[in-house]
Tab-separated table of C-alpha atoms in Angstrom:
chain	number	residue	atom	x	y	z
A	1	MET	CA	132.882	53.541	124.058
A	2	GLU	CA	133.784	51.996	120.766
A	3	CYS	CA	133.200	53.561	117.372
A	4	LYS	CA	130.054	51.524	116.705
A	5	ASP	CA	128.554	52.826	119.938
A	6	ILE	CA	129.578	56.394	119.246
A	7	ARG	CA	128.086	56.299	115.763
A	8	LYS	CA	124.690	55.389	117.135
A	9	LEU	CA	124.882	58.552	119.200
A	10	LEU	CA	125.932	60.820	116.352
A	11	SER	CA	122.351	61.338	115.222
A	12	PRO	CA	121.144	62.816	118.537
A	13	PHE	CA	124.551	64.480	118.967
A	14	VAL	CA	124.155	66.620	115.840
A	15	ASP	CA	120.585	67.343	116.894
A	16	ASN	CA	121.777	68.585	120.307
A	17	GLU	CA	119.542	66.039	121.942
A	18	LEU	CA	122.112	64.104	123.945
A	19	GLY	CA	122.369	64.480	127.673
A	20	ALA	CA	125.432	66.267	128.995
A	21	HIS	CA	127.268	63.078	129.907
A	22	ASP	CA	126.772	61.349	126.571
A	23	ALA	CA	127.464	64.530	124.639
A	24	PHE	CA	130.749	64.915	126.476
A	25	THR	CA	131.654	61.290	125.793
A	26	VAL	CA	130.947	61.706	122.075
A	27	ALA	CA	132.870	64.969	121.885
A	28	GLU	CA	135.858	63.406	123.603
A	29	HIS	CA	135.798	60.503	121.158
A	30	LEU	CA	135.538	62.770	118.143
A	31	GLU	CA	138.670	64.612	119.211
A	32	VAL	CA	140.720	61.477	118.826
A	33	CYS	CA	138.869	59.552	116.094
A	34	ALA	CA	139.160	60.986	112.599
A	35	PRO	CA	136.719	58.527	110.909
A	36	CYS	CA	133.959	59.309	113.399
A	37	GLN	CA	134.745	63.025	113.116
A	38	ARG	CA	134.364	62.805	109.312
A	39	GLU	CA	131.106	60.970	109.656
A	40	MET	CA	129.737	63.542	112.054
A	41	GLU	CA	130.669	66.331	109.655
A	42	ALA	CA	129.103	64.445	106.758
A	43	LEU	CA	125.954	63.998	108.765
A	44	ARG	CA	125.779	67.688	109.542
A	45	ARG	CA	126.375	68.654	105.935
A	46	PHE	CA	123.692	66.338	104.691
A	47	ASP	CA	121.214	67.535	107.277
A	48	GLU	CA	121.810	71.053	106.064
A	49	ARG	CA	121.250	70.028	102.458
A	50	LEU	CA	118.064	68.230	103.398
A	51	ARG	CA	116.915	71.245	105.383
A	52	VAL	CA	117.536	73.598	102.468
A	53	ALA	CA	115.834	71.237	100.023
A	54	GLY	CA	112.866	70.713	102.303
A	55	GLN	CA	112.357	74.347	103.187
A	56	ALA	CA	112.575	75.628	99.627
A	57	SER	CA	109.526	77.667	98.732
A	58	ILE	CA	106.691	75.798	97.140
A	59	GLU	CA	104.301	77.253	94.623
A	60	GLY	CA	100.756	78.263	95.299
A	61	VAL	CA	101.062	79.082	98.991
A	62	ALA	CA	99.431	82.477	98.475
A	63	GLU	CA	96.378	80.870	96.879
A	64	VAL	CA	96.018	78.344	99.674
A	65	ARG	CA	96.360	81.100	102.245
A	66	ALA	CA	93.718	83.188	100.471
A	67	ASN	CA	91.328	80.245	100.333
A	68	ILE	CA	91.685	79.581	104.027
A	69	LEU	CA	91.348	83.215	105.009
A	70	ALA	CA	88.260	83.537	102.838
A	71	LEU	CA	86.591	80.850	104.900
A	72	PHE	CA	86.280	83.170	107.824
A	73	SER	CA	86.358	86.581	106.261
A	74	PRO	CA	83.927	89.033	107.872
A	75	TRP	CA	82.985	90.266	104.426
A	76	THR	CA	81.431	86.970	103.458
A	77	TRP	CA	78.470	87.559	105.743
A	78	ALA	CA	78.233	91.183	104.701
A	79	ARG	CA	77.667	90.338	101.050
A	80	ARG	CA	74.928	87.898	101.987
A	81	TRP	CA	73.362	90.302	104.436
A	82	ARG	CA	73.041	93.131	101.921
A	83	GLY	CA	71.099	90.940	99.536
A	84	VAL	CA	68.378	90.116	101.975
A	85	GLY	CA	67.614	93.407	103.674
A	86	ALA	CA	66.133	94.162	107.036
A	87	ALA	CA	64.203	91.586	108.991
A	88	ALA	CA	60.836	92.044	110.676
A	89	ALA	CA	60.659	90.276	114.002
A	90	VAL	CA	62.749	88.961	116.809
A	91	LEU	CA	63.047	85.347	117.874
A	92	LEU	CA	65.265	84.136	120.632
A	93	PHE	CA	66.517	80.598	120.686
A	94	LEU	CA	68.754	79.241	123.428
A	95	VAL	CA	70.435	75.871	123.667
A	96	VAL	CA	70.106	74.237	127.065
A	97	GLY	CA	69.515	70.537	127.991
A	98	ARG	CA	67.423	67.460	127.583
A	99	GLN	CA	65.056	67.990	130.463
A	100	LEU	CA	62.501	69.884	128.476
A	101	PHE	CA	60.138	68.593	125.883
A	102	SER	CA	56.451	68.533	124.998
A	103	ALA	CA	53.976	68.329	122.160
A	104	PRO	CA	55.143	68.957	118.605
A	105	ALA	CA	54.570	72.314	117.029
A	106	ASP	CA	52.785	72.950	113.759
A	107	PRO	CA	54.433	71.873	110.480
A	108	GLU	CA	55.997	75.219	109.736
A	109	ALA	CA	57.365	75.472	113.243
A	110	THR	CA	58.653	71.919	112.992
A	111	ALA	CA	60.478	72.640	109.764
A	112	PHE	CA	61.806	75.847	111.173
A	113	GLY	CA	62.974	74.126	114.346
A	114	GLU	CA	64.827	71.518	112.340
A	115	ALA	CA	66.476	74.247	110.326
A	116	LEU	CA	67.673	75.785	113.565
A	117	ILE	CA	69.026	72.462	114.757
A	118	THR	CA	70.940	72.205	111.515
A	119	GLU	CA	72.425	75.614	112.180
A	120	MET	CA	73.428	74.478	115.654
A	121	GLN	CA	75.096	71.392	114.281
A	122	LEU	CA	76.974	73.463	111.743
A	123	ASN	CA	78.616	75.308	114.604
A	124	THR	CA	80.745	72.328	115.363
A	125	ALA	CA	80.621	70.255	112.196
A	126	GLN	CA	81.530	73.003	109.757
A	127	PRO	CA	82.652	76.054	111.680
A	128	PHE	CA	83.612	77.910	108.527
A	129	SER	CA	80.451	77.136	106.589
A	130	LEU	CA	79.183	80.527	107.651
A	131	ALA	CA	81.565	83.254	108.637
A	132	TRP	CA	81.964	84.268	112.238
A	133	LEU	CA	81.819	87.999	112.772
A	134	ASP	CA	84.540	89.799	114.608
A	135	PRO	CA	83.424	91.806	117.676
A	136	HIS	CA	83.327	95.086	115.790
A	137	SER	CA	81.212	93.647	112.981
A	138	THR	CA	78.908	92.014	115.506
A	139	GLN	CA	78.178	95.334	117.137
A	140	ASP	CA	77.682	96.962	113.743
A	141	VAL	CA	75.135	94.478	112.544
A	142	LEU	CA	73.238	94.510	115.821
A	143	ARG	CA	73.200	98.286	115.860
A	144	GLN	CA	71.988	98.305	112.270
A	145	GLU	CA	69.091	96.099	113.284
A	146	GLY	CA	68.344	97.974	116.477
A	147	LEU	CA	69.395	94.970	118.520
A	148	GLU	CA	72.505	96.281	120.189
A	149	ASP	CA	71.369	95.184	123.654
A	150	LEU	CA	70.871	91.573	122.683
A	151	PRO	CA	74.341	90.298	123.570
A	152	ASN	CA	73.478	91.092	127.179
A	153	LEU	CA	70.574	88.653	127.058
A	154	GLY	CA	72.839	85.666	127.489
A	155	PRO	CA	72.207	83.585	130.591
A	156	ALA	CA	74.182	84.122	133.769
A	157	GLY	CA	77.567	82.478	133.732
A	158	PHE	CA	77.815	82.587	129.971
A	159	HIS	CA	79.872	84.883	127.824
A	160	LEU	CA	79.195	85.900	124.258
A	161	GLU	CA	81.621	83.867	122.236
A	162	GLY	CA	80.780	84.917	118.720
A	163	ALA	CA	78.117	85.780	116.214
A	164	ARG	CA	77.352	84.945	112.648
A	165	ILE	CA	74.688	85.335	110.020
A	166	CYS	CA	72.697	82.229	109.192
A	167	TYR	CA	69.729	81.346	107.000
A	168	PRO	CA	67.359	78.762	108.479
A	169	LEU	CA	64.601	78.221	105.917
A	170	SER	CA	66.000	81.115	103.889
A	171	ARG	CA	65.331	83.618	106.642
A	172	VAL	CA	68.119	85.836	107.798
A	173	PHE	CA	69.113	85.443	111.425
A	174	VAL	CA	71.911	86.660	113.588
A	175	GLN	CA	73.120	83.753	115.678
A	176	LEU	CA	74.715	84.782	118.950
A	177	VAL	CA	76.675	81.979	120.566
A	178	TYR	CA	77.132	82.048	124.318
A	179	ARG	CA	79.378	79.648	126.138
A	180	SER	CA	80.016	78.617	129.676
A	181	ARG	CA	82.645	76.133	130.675
A	182	HIS	CA	80.761	73.110	129.403
A	183	GLU	CA	77.702	74.370	127.613
A	184	GLU	CA	76.861	76.256	124.484
A	185	VAL	CA	73.760	78.343	123.969
A	186	SER	CA	72.670	79.983	120.769
A	187	LEU	CA	70.359	82.918	120.520
A	188	PHE	CA	68.837	83.283	117.062
A	189	VAL	CA	67.662	86.799	116.340
A	190	SER	CA	65.766	88.094	113.361
A	191	ARG	CA	63.530	91.047	112.655
A	192	ARG	CA	62.257	89.231	109.595
A	193	TRP	CA	60.338	86.557	111.489
A	194	THR	CA	56.740	87.582	112.145
A	195	ARG	CA	55.077	84.375	113.209
A	196	PRO	CA	55.653	83.253	116.790
A	197	LEU	CA	56.284	79.596	117.411
A	198	SER	CA	54.271	77.813	120.029
A	199	GLY	CA	54.947	74.769	122.114
A	200	VAL	CA	58.104	73.153	123.290
A	201	SER	CA	59.318	70.445	120.960
A	202	LYS	CA	62.153	67.996	121.024
A	203	ARG	CA	63.896	66.699	117.950
A	204	GLU	CA	67.236	65.034	117.301
A	205	GLY	CA	68.220	65.461	120.899
A	206	PHE	CA	67.589	69.181	120.870
A	207	THR	CA	64.634	70.838	122.486
A	208	ILE	CA	63.174	74.045	121.136
A	209	VAL	CA	61.447	76.104	123.761
A	210	PRO	CA	59.410	79.084	122.561
A	211	LEU	CA	59.073	81.795	125.154
A	212	GLY	CA	56.293	84.282	124.648
A	213	LEU	CA	55.678	85.829	121.272
A	214	ARG	CA	59.173	86.943	120.506
A	215	ALA	CA	61.478	84.499	122.146
A	216	VAL	CA	62.217	80.865	121.521
A	217	PHE	CA	64.821	78.873	123.377
A	218	LEU	CA	66.563	75.990	121.674
A	219	VAL	CA	67.704	73.333	124.103
A	220	SER	CA	70.797	71.220	123.412
A	221	LYS	CA	71.799	67.686	124.386
A	222	GLU	CA	74.318	68.951	126.877
A	223	PRO	CA	73.629	68.807	130.610
A	224	LEU	CA	72.158	71.892	132.158
A	225	GLU	CA	74.078	74.031	134.582
A	226	ASN	CA	73.329	77.541	135.689
A	227	PHE	CA	70.195	77.585	133.663
A	228	ALA	CA	67.571	78.046	136.320
A	229	ASP	CA	66.260	81.194	134.697
A	230	VAL	CA	65.879	79.592	131.302
A	231	ARG	CA	64.392	76.447	132.739
A	232	GLU	CA	61.871	78.442	134.720
A	233	LEU	CA	60.718	80.287	131.636
A	234	ALA	CA	60.511	77.083	129.683
A	235	GLU	CA	58.514	75.385	132.407
A	236	GLU	CA	56.078	78.283	132.389
A	237	GLU	CA	55.703	77.764	128.677
A	238	VAL	CA	55.058	74.074	129.121
A	239	SER	CA	52.599	74.785	131.873
A	240	ALA	CA	50.745	77.285	129.693
A	241	LEU	CA	50.543	74.747	126.881
A	242	SER	CA	49.211	72.016	129.132
A	243	THR	CA	46.414	74.224	130.391
B	1	MET	CA	85.993	85.177	122.892
B	2	ARG	CA	87.077	83.302	119.848
B	3	SER	CA	89.000	85.875	117.881
B	4	ARG	CA	89.461	85.559	114.181
B	5	VAL	CA	92.166	88.192	114.261
B	6	SER	CA	94.231	86.430	116.891
B	7	PHE	CA	93.715	83.119	115.116
B	8	GLU	CA	95.043	84.582	111.894
B	9	ARG	CA	97.957	86.180	113.680
B	10	GLU	CA	98.947	83.003	115.510
B	11	ALA	CA	98.137	80.270	113.044
B	12	ILE	CA	98.349	81.524	109.478
B	13	PRO	CA	102.127	82.228	109.492
B	14	HIS	CA	102.726	78.483	109.764
B	15	LEU	CA	100.734	77.673	106.649
B	16	GLU	CA	103.705	77.207	104.324
B	17	ALA	CA	105.489	74.832	106.685
B	18	LEU	CA	102.284	72.861	107.128
B	19	LEU	CA	101.690	72.712	103.395
B	20	ARG	CA	105.180	71.529	102.485
B	21	THR	CA	105.027	68.901	105.206
B	22	ALA	CA	101.608	67.769	104.028
B	23	VAL	CA	102.875	67.557	100.451
B	24	ARG	CA	105.851	65.490	101.543
B	25	ILE	CA	103.836	63.140	103.729
B	26	SER	CA	100.771	62.696	101.536
B	27	GLY	CA	102.720	62.724	98.288
B	28	ASP	CA	99.931	64.608	96.586
B	29	ARG	CA	99.422	68.343	96.332
B	30	ALA	CA	95.615	68.285	96.256
B	31	ARG	CA	95.418	65.982	99.266
B	32	ALA	CA	97.958	68.163	101.029
B	33	GLU	CA	95.883	71.285	100.491
B	34	ASP	CA	92.800	69.478	101.755
B	35	ALA	CA	94.689	68.329	104.814
B	36	VAL	CA	95.965	71.818	105.571
B	37	GLN	CA	92.504	73.273	105.207
B	38	GLU	CA	91.108	70.582	107.494
B	39	THR	CA	93.899	71.358	109.930
B	40	TYR	CA	92.895	75.003	110.111
B	41	LEU	CA	89.234	74.072	110.474
B	42	ARG	CA	90.029	71.836	113.417
B	43	ALA	CA	92.375	74.392	114.892
B	44	TRP	CA	89.697	77.045	114.691
B	45	ARG	CA	87.169	74.789	116.371
B	46	SER	CA	89.446	74.264	119.323
B	47	PHE	CA	91.099	77.657	119.293
B	48	ARG	CA	89.250	78.630	122.453
B	49	THR	CA	91.326	76.060	124.309
B	50	TYR	CA	94.595	77.243	122.836
B	51	GLN	CA	96.898	78.870	125.368
B	52	PRO	CA	98.623	81.926	123.904
B	53	ASP	CA	101.995	81.082	125.422
B	54	THR	CA	102.106	77.558	124.066
B	55	ASN	CA	103.735	76.452	120.844
B	56	CYS	CA	101.173	77.172	118.140
B	57	ARG	CA	103.372	75.679	115.434
B	58	ALA	CA	103.720	72.352	117.237
B	59	TRP	CA	99.994	72.372	117.975
B	60	LEU	CA	99.135	72.879	114.306
B	61	PHE	CA	101.592	70.208	113.210
B	62	ARG	CA	100.072	67.756	115.620
B	63	ILE	CA	96.634	68.414	114.169
B	64	LEU	CA	97.997	68.102	110.638
B	65	LEU	CA	99.646	64.777	111.382
B	66	ASN	CA	96.401	63.461	112.830
B	67	VAL	CA	94.524	64.609	109.755
B	68	LEU	CA	97.043	62.968	107.453
B	69	LYS	CA	97.087	59.810	109.517
B	70	LYS	CA	93.327	59.561	109.396
B	71	ALA	CA	93.361	60.184	105.663
B	72	ALA	CA	95.935	57.496	105.118
B	73	GLY	CA	93.603	55.109	106.889
B	74	LYS	CA	95.290	51.806	106.498
B	75	LYS	CA	97.339	50.283	109.252
B	76	ARG	CA	101.031	50.800	108.825
B	77	ARG	CA	103.708	48.192	109.094
B	78	ASP	CA	106.094	48.050	112.012
B	79	PRO	CA	109.105	49.945	110.676
B	80	LEU	CA	111.379	49.122	113.564
B	81	ALA	CA	110.912	45.400	113.195
B	82	GLU	CA	111.527	45.717	109.479
B	83	ALA	CA	114.582	47.839	110.009
B	84	GLU	CA	116.003	45.300	112.395
B	85	GLU	CA	115.650	42.652	109.726
B	86	VAL	CA	117.855	44.458	107.273
B	87	GLU	CA	120.236	46.136	109.650
B	88	GLY	CA	122.524	43.155	109.673
B	89	SER	CA	125.695	42.852	111.691
B	90	ASN	CA	127.172	45.078	114.334
B	91	LYS	CA	130.226	45.938	112.309
B	92	VAL	CA	131.099	49.599	112.051
B	93	ILE	CA	129.778	51.007	108.820
B	94	PRO	CA	129.343	54.663	107.971
B	95	LEU	CA	126.073	55.937	109.286
B	96	PHE	CA	126.059	58.675	106.763
B	97	PRO	CA	128.867	58.721	104.207
B	98	ASP	CA	129.581	62.034	102.585
B	99	VAL	CA	126.946	61.978	99.900
B	100	GLU	CA	127.604	65.028	97.785
B	101	GLY	CA	125.707	63.902	94.726
B	102	GLY	CA	122.065	64.589	94.069
B	103	ASN	CA	120.115	67.778	93.730
B	104	ARG	CA	117.102	68.933	95.706
B	105	GLN	CA	114.753	66.676	93.796
B	106	ASP	CA	116.990	63.664	94.403
B	107	ILE	CA	117.019	64.328	98.094
B	108	LEU	CA	113.277	64.836	98.325
B	109	ALA	CA	112.657	61.774	96.190
B	110	ALA	CA	114.825	59.743	98.538
B	111	VAL	CA	112.867	61.076	101.500
B	112	SER	CA	109.618	60.047	99.856
B	113	HIS	CA	110.880	56.486	99.601
B	114	LEU	CA	111.415	56.182	103.314
B	115	THR	CA	108.989	54.181	105.381
B	116	PRO	CA	106.323	56.685	106.521
B	117	GLU	CA	107.270	56.431	110.188
B	118	PHE	CA	110.928	57.109	109.428
B	119	ARG	CA	110.107	59.857	106.957
B	120	ASP	CA	107.814	61.695	109.356
B	121	VAL	CA	110.388	61.772	112.139
B	122	LEU	CA	113.210	62.800	109.814
B	123	TRP	CA	111.128	65.575	108.295
B	124	LEU	CA	109.881	66.980	111.583
B	125	VAL	CA	113.307	66.999	113.232
B	126	VAL	CA	115.670	67.890	110.406
B	127	VAL	CA	113.556	70.009	108.075
B	128	GLU	CA	111.081	71.562	110.484
B	129	GLY	CA	113.498	71.691	113.392
B	130	PHE	CA	111.273	70.268	116.095
B	131	PRO	CA	112.985	68.944	119.231
B	132	TYR	CA	112.695	65.225	119.906
B	133	LYS	CA	110.262	65.822	122.744
B	134	GLU	CA	107.792	67.796	120.635
B	135	THR	CA	108.166	65.340	117.789
B	136	ALA	CA	107.348	62.502	120.157
B	137	GLN	CA	104.257	64.331	121.372
B	138	MET	CA	103.121	65.114	117.845
B	139	LEU	CA	103.471	61.521	116.705
B	140	ASP	CA	102.329	60.081	120.014
B	141	ILE	CA	105.390	57.887	120.373
B	142	PRO	CA	108.113	57.687	123.051
B	143	MET	CA	111.182	59.887	122.717
B	144	GLY	CA	113.365	56.804	122.447
B	145	THR	CA	111.387	55.788	119.396
B	146	VAL	CA	112.004	59.180	117.844
B	147	MET	CA	115.717	58.721	118.374
B	148	SER	CA	115.672	55.199	117.012
B	149	ARG	CA	113.601	56.089	113.949
B	150	LEU	CA	115.747	59.091	113.217
B	151	TYR	CA	118.916	57.039	113.324
B	152	ARG	CA	117.441	54.522	110.961
B	153	ALA	CA	115.877	57.151	108.722
B	154	ARG	CA	119.238	58.785	108.181
B	155	ARG	CA	120.801	55.470	107.492
B	156	GLU	CA	118.053	54.448	105.090
B	157	LEU	CA	118.329	57.743	103.291
B	158	ARG	CA	122.004	57.122	102.814
B	159	ARG	CA	121.182	53.801	101.215
B	160	TRP	CA	118.869	55.488	98.754
B	161	LEU	CA	121.264	58.216	97.807
B	162	THR	CA	124.290	55.991	97.438
B	163	ALA	CA	122.580	53.098	95.681
B	164	PRO	CA	118.944	53.880	94.923
B	165	ALA	CA	118.547	50.955	92.548
B	166	VAL	CA	119.690	48.470	95.165
B	167	ALA	CA	117.561	50.083	97.796
B	168	ALA	CA	114.543	49.959	95.501
B	169	LYS	CA	115.090	46.291	94.893
B	170	GLU	CA	115.380	45.596	98.586
B	171	ARG	CA	112.194	47.474	99.319
B	172	THR	CA	110.075	45.522	96.891
B	173	PRO	CA	107.809	42.835	98.396
B	174	GLY	CA	109.718	39.749	99.365
B	175	HIS	CA	112.952	41.559	100.036
B	176	GLY	CA	112.467	42.218	103.709
B	177	MET	CA	111.579	45.911	103.564
């Protein structure tokens, strides 16, 4: 190889990115070519200077780190939770599929359902808008509310992924998020809610399915799998409404 | 389960590298901080898919570069075609003469004048120490393009540090850069 060919290989050579054959060829050439050897050394020296310049500490990293950590601090929910106090009722909302829908609920239920949908959408659109609780904090808050068995209410094939405190229509709820491979289900729990919803309703691609006096399932746009139990309950609800 | 603790342990240590890269690429501290925050938001959203044994740093950088690219918005020029225009003859010229002048600010200023595609490759490989393969994956370009851009980035940087005024003139509209 001539010098002009070798010099095109110096860049990957100093980066240790040449294959063994080319690296050997370049090394052999450098042994006998002083100008190319000087250029390789200059390249290495400049890379080092650029590396040092680039990696020099920049100001304000601690503040940025604190801001990011604060977005998902478990204490964020705790401060909000203390201000509201204990809740009064339990509602269960699950996210399932598009198969279920029926007559609209009353205005308050409609507004409340839309607030829940907003909470669902926040899960993915703004995951830090409300803090996720770590497992220990989740158990604490559920125990505090006498709801420690609720995480086991998730449908078969789903695992409890996380929990957070949310405020649909200014009411305090614990949102338990269950996930299977392709689906997400949220169970909204509150002891503050005293008025049962009635009727299955569908809005914005989500379907809210109230189950009995204390449980409401929220149905998502995603396809249903492994949800026979939930679907059966919802169908019973629809059947009861139609009669 | 999505674990905040494991996310912090894996991802937060790379914050400074992400921030300095975002500052260098965006050219603006406020935009860089926004981009880094957006990067962590996106990383958290997809953290359930993150494999513990994979390269978290490269993963975060890839997200950051996508965020910055989206923020930049406008379509970029073809740097390779432009570089070919000014590369000139095949005669042997120093790829990187021994430039000893210039302090840290001079060097970083020169980097900021590089074409974005050249600058990004140079920064990721030389400053952040990513291998060509990971750099190619992060930028979604072939490895050969990484090699080519890096060669030209180093050469362009030399032009700025040896004769910044000339380089500036050549980079103005109508001068082929």
